[in-house]
Short mmCIF file of C-alpha atoms and ligand atoms in Angstrom, two decimals:
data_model
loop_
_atom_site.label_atom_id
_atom_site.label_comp_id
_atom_site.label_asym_id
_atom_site.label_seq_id
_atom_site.Cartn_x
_atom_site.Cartn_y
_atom_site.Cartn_z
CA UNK A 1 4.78 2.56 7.97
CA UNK A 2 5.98 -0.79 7.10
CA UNK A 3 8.80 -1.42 4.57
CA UNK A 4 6.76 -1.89 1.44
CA UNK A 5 3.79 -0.32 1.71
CA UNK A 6 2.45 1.28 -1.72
CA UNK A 7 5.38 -0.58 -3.15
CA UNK A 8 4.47 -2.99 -6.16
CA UNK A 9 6.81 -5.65 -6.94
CA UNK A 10 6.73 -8.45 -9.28
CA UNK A 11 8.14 -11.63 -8.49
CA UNK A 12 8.73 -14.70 -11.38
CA UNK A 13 8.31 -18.03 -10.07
CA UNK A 14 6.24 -17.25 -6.90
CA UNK A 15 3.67 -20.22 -7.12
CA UNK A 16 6.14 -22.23 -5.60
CA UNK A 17 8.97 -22.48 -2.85
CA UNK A 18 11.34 -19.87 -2.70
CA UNK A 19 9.46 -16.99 -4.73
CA UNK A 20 5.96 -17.42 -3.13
CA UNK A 21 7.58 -16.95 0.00
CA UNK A 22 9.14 -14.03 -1.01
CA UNK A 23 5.57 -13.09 -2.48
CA UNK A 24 4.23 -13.83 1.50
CA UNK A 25 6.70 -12.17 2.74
CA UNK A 26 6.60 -8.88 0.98
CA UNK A 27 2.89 -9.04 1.13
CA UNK A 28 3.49 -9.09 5.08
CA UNK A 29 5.61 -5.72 4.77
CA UNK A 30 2.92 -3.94 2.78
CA UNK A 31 3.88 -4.12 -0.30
CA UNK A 32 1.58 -6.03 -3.31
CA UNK A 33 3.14 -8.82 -4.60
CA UNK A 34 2.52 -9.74 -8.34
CA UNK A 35 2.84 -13.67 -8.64
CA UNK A 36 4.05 -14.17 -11.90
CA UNK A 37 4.17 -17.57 -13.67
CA UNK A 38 4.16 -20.59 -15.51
CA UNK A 39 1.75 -22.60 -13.46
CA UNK A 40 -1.51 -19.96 -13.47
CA UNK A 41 -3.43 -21.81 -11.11
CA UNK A 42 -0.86 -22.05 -8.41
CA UNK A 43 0.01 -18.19 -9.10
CA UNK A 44 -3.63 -17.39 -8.80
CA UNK A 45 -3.67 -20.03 -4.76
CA UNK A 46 -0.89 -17.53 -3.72
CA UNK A 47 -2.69 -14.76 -4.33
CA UNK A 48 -5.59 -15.85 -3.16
CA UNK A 49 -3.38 -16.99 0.31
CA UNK A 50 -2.15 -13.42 0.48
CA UNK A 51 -5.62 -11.98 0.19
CA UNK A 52 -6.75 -14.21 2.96
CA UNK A 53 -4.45 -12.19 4.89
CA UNK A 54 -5.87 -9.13 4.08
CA UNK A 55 -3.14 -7.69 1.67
CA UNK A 56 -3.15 -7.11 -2.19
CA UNK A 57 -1.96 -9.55 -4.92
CA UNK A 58 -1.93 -9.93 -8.64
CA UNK A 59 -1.50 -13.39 -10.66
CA UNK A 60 -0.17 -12.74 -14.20
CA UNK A 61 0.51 -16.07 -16.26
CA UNK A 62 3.58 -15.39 -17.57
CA UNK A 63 6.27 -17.31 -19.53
CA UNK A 64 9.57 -15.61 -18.66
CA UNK A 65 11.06 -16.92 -22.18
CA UNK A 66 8.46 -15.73 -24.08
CA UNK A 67 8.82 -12.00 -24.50
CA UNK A 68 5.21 -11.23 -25.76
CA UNK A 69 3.62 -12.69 -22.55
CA UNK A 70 6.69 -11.41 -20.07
CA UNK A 71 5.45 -7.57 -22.36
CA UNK A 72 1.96 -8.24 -21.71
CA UNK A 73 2.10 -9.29 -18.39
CA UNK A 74 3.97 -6.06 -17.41
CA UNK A 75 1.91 -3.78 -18.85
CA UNK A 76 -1.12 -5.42 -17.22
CA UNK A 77 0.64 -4.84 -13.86
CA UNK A 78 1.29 -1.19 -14.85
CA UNK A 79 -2.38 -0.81 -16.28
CA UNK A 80 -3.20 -2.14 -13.29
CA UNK A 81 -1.44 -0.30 -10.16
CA UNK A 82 0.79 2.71 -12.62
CA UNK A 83 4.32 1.67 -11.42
CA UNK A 84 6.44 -1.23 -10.82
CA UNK A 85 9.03 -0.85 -7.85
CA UNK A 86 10.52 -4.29 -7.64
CA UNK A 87 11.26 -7.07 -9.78
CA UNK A 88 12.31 -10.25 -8.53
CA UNK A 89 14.03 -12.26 -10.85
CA UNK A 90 13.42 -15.79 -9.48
CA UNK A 91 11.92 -18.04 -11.97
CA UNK A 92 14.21 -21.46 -12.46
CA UNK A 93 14.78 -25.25 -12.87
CA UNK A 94 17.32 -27.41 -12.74
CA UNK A 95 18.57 -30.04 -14.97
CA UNK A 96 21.66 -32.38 -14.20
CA UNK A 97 23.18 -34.81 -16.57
CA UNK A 98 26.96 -35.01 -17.49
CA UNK A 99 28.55 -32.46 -19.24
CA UNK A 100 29.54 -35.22 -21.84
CA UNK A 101 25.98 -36.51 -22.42
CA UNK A 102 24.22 -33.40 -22.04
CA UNK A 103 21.35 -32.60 -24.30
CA UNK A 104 21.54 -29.47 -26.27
CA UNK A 105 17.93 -29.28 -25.83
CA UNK A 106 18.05 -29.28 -22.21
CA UNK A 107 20.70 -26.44 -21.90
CA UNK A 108 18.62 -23.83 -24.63
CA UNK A 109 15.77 -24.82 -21.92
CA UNK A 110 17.59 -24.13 -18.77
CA UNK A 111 19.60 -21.50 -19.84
CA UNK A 112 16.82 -19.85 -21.49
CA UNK A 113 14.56 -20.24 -18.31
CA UNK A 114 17.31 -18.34 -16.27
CA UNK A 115 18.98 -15.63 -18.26
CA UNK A 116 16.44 -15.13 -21.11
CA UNK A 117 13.55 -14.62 -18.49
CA UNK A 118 15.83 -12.26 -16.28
CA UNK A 119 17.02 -10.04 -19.37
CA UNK A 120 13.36 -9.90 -20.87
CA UNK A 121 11.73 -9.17 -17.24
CA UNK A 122 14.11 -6.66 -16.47
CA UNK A 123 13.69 -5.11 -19.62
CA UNK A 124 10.02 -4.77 -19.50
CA UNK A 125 10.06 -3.43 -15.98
CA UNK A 126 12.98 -1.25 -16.50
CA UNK A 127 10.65 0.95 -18.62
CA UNK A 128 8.30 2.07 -15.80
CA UNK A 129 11.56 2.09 -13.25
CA UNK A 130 13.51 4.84 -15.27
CA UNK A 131 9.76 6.55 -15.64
CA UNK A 132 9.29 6.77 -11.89
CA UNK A 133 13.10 7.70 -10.98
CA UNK A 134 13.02 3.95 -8.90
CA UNK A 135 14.02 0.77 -9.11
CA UNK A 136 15.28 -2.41 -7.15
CA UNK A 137 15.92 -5.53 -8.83
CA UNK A 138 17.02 -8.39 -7.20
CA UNK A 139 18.14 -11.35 -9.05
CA UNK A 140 17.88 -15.04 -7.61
CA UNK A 141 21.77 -16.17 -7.95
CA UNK A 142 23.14 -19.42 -6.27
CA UNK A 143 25.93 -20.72 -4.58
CA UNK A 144 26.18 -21.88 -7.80
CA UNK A 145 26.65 -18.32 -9.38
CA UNK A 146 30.55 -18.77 -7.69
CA UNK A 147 30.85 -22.22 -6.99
CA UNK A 148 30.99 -25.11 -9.65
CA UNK A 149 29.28 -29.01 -9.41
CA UNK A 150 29.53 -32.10 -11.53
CA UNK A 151 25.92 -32.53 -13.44
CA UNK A 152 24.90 -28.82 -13.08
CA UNK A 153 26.95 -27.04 -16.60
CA UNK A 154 23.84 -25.53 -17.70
CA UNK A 155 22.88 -24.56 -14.05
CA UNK A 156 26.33 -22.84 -13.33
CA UNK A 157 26.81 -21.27 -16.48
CA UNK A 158 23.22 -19.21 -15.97
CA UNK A 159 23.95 -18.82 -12.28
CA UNK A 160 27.46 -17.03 -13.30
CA UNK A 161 25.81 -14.94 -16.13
CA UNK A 162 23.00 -13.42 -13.91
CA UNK A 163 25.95 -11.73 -11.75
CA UNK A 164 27.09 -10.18 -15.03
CA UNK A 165 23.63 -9.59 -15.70
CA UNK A 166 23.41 -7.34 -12.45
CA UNK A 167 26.63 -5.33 -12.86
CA UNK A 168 25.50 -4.48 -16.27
CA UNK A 169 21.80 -2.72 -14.42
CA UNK A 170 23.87 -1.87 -11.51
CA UNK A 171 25.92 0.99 -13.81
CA UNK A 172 23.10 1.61 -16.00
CA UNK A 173 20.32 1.96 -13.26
CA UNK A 174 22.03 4.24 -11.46
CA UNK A 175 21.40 7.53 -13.04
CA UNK A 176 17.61 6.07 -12.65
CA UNK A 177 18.09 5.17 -9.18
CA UNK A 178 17.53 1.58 -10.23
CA UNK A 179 19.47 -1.08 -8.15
CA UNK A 180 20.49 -4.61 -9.18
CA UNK A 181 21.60 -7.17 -6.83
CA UNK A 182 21.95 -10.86 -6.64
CA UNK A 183 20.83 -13.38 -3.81
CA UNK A 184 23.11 -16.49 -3.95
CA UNK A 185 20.81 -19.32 -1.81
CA UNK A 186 22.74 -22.58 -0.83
CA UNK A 187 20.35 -26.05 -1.18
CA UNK A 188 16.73 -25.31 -0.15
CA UNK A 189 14.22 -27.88 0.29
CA UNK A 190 11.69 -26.75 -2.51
CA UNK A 191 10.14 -28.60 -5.41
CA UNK A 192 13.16 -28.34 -7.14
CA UNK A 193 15.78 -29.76 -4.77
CA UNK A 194 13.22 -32.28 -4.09
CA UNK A 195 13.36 -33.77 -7.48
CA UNK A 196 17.16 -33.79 -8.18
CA UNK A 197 17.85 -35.70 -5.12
CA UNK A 198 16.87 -39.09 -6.78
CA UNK A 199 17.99 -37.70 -9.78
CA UNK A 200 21.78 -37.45 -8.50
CA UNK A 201 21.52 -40.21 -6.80
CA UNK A 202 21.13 -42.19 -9.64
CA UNK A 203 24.07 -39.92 -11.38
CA UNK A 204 26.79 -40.14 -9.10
CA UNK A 205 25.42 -44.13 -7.69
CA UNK A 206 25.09 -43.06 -4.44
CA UNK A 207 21.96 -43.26 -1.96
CA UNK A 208 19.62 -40.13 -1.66
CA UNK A 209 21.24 -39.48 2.04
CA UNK A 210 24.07 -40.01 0.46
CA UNK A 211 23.52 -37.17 -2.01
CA UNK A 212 22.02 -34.82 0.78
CA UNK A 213 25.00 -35.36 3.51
CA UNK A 214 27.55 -35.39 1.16
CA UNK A 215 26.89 -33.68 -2.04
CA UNK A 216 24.62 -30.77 -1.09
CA UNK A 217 25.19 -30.02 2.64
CA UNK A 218 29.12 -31.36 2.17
CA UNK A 219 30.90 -27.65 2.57
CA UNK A 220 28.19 -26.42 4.53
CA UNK A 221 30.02 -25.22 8.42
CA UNK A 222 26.99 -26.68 10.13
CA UNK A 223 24.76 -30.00 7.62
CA UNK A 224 21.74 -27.13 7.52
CA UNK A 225 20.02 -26.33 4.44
CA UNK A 226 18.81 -22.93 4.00
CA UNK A 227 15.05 -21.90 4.27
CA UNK A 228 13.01 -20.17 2.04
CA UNK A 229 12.39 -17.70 4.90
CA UNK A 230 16.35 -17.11 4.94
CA UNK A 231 16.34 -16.29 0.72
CA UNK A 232 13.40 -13.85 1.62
CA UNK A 233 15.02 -12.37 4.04
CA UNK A 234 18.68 -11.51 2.06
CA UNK A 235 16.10 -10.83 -1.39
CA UNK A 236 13.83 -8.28 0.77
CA UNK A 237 17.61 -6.43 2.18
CA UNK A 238 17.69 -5.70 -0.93
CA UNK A 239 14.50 -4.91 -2.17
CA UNK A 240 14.13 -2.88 0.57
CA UNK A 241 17.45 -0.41 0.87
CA UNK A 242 16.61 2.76 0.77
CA UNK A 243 19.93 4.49 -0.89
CA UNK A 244 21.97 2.85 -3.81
CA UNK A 245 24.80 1.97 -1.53
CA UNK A 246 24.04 -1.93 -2.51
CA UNK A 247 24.31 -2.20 -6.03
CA UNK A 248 25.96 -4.96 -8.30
CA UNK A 249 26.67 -7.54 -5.11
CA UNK A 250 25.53 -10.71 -4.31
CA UNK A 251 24.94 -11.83 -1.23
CA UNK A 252 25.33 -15.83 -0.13
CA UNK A 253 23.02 -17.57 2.14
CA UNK A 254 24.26 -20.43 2.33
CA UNK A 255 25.30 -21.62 5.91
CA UNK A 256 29.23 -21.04 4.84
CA UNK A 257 29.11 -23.02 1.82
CA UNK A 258 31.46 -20.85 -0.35
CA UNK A 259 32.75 -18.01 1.48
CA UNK A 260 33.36 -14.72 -0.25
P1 NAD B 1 10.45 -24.28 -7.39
O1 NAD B 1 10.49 -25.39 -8.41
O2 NAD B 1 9.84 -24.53 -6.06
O3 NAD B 1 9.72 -23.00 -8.03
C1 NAD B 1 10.06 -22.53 -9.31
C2 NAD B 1 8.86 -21.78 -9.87
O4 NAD B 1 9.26 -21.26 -11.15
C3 NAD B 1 7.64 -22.67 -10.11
O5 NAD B 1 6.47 -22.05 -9.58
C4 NAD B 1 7.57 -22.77 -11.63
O6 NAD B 1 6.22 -22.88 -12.13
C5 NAD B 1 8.20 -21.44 -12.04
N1 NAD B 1 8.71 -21.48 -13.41
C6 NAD B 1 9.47 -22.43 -14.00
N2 NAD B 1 9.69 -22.11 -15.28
C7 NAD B 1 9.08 -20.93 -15.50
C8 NAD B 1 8.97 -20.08 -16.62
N3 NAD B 1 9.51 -20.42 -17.81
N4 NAD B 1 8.29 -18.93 -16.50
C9 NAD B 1 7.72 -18.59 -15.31
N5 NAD B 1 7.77 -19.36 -14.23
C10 NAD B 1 8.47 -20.51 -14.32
O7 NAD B 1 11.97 -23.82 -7.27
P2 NAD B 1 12.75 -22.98 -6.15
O8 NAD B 1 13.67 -23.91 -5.46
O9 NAD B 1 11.84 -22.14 -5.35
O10 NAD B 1 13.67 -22.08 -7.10
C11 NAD B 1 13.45 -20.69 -7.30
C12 NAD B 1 14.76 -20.06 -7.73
O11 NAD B 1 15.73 -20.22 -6.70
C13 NAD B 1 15.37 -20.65 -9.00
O12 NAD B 1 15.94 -19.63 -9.79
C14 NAD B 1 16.47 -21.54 -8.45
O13 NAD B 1 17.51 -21.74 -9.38
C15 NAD B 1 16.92 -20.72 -7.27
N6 NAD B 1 17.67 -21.48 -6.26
C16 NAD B 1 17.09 -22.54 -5.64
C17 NAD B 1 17.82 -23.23 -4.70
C18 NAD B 1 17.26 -24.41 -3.98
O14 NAD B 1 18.03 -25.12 -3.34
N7 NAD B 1 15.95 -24.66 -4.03
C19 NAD B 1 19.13 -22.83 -4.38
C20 NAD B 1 19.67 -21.73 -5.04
C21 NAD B 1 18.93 -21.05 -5.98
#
């Protein structure tokens, strides 16, 4: 029997990068992945990808900040397949300015994006978890969860909090069997390192290579950025254990930028 099969697990974020290949992955195990998000149409392309495969999937539209949809779009998964065994807490963006000039705006938006959505996804799922005696919820940390960077206060703060987050679930889950753990990617060639790369450049007044050999990949042991197939693979360890030996860690994939 493959690792997920009859499992149902809801990932944020999965129309893009590093959740929808978590989605494809998990998919690939047997589990059904439910591809919650923002962008509805893309949610509803990866599900319609995974289902070209031959496996299930769900598209919710779902704005992690807004606790009404992030309620509704639970329940509908519950309606829907009567238990939810994973969440995957991945849902993020990334905005760099100064800590000086930053706009208050911009960190309610960040930091509302990251720890708002995990708190009020975890808490909707956490219901049907403590029903069914099961839970694993992995939460997608950073380097930048341990590490600091110029530009990214808003970014580091929520990275930080989401480990706090997880020790919190780890020692209340527990008498549920409900596990909380937290995947700490280095840089990752998605949508969203994509767009800060011009973005810093212009910051720091440096050239995009610049920014990539020197900024992002700078403490790295080997230049390499991470892939999305490397997240999925820590995010699924996790998803995946089958005791509650792994509870309240993170785990960094980063190619040895910070070591623990
Ligand atoms: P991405 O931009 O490719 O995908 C992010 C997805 O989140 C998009 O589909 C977007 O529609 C969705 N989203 C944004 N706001 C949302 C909201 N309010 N509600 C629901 N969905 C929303 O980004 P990515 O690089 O795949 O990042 C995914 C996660 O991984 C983020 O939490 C990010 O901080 C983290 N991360 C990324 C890197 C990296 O280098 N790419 C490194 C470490 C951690």
């Amino acid at each position: 029997m493959a690792r997920f099969t009859n499992r149902i697990g809801i990932i944020t974020g999965a129309a893009s990068g590093i959740g929808k290949e978590i989605a494809l992955r998990f998919a690939a195990e047997g589990g059904t992945p439910v591809i919650a998000d923002l962008n509805l149409a893309a949610a509803q392309s990866t599900a319609e990808e995974i289902k070209a495969k031959g496996s299930d999937a769900f598209a919710v539209a779902m704005n992690v900040t807004d606790e009404a949809e992030v309620e509704a779009g639970v329940a509908a998964v519950a309606a829907k397949y009567g238990r939810i065994d994973v969440l995957v807490s991945n849902a993020g963006i990334q905005i760099v300015h100064p800590f000086v000039d930053f706009p208050f705006s911009d960190w309610k938006k960040l930091t509302s994006i990251h720890l708002d959505g995990a708190f009020l996804t975890t808490k909707a799922c956490l219901k049907h978890m403590y029903a069914a005696n099961y839970g694993r919820v992995v939460y997608m940390g950073s380097v930048h969860s341990h590490e600091a960077s110029k530009l990214k206060v808003a970014y580091v703060t929520a990275k930080h909090g989401l480990l706090g987050m997880a020790r919190v679930l780890a020692k209340e889950g527990a008498e549920h069997n409900v596990t909380a753990n937290v995947v700490c990617p280095g840089f990752v060639r998605t949508p969203l390192v994509d767009k800060q790369i011009p973005e810093q450049a212009k910051e720091l007044g440096i050239t995009e290579d610049e920014v990539i050999r020197n900024v992002m990949l700078k403490d790295t042991v080997d230049g390499e950025f991470t892939t999305t197939d490397d997240v999925a693979d820590a995010v699924l360890f996790f998803a995946g254990a089958t005791s509650n030996v792994m509870t309240g860690q993170s785990l960094v994939v980063s190619h040895g930028w910070y070591m623990q």
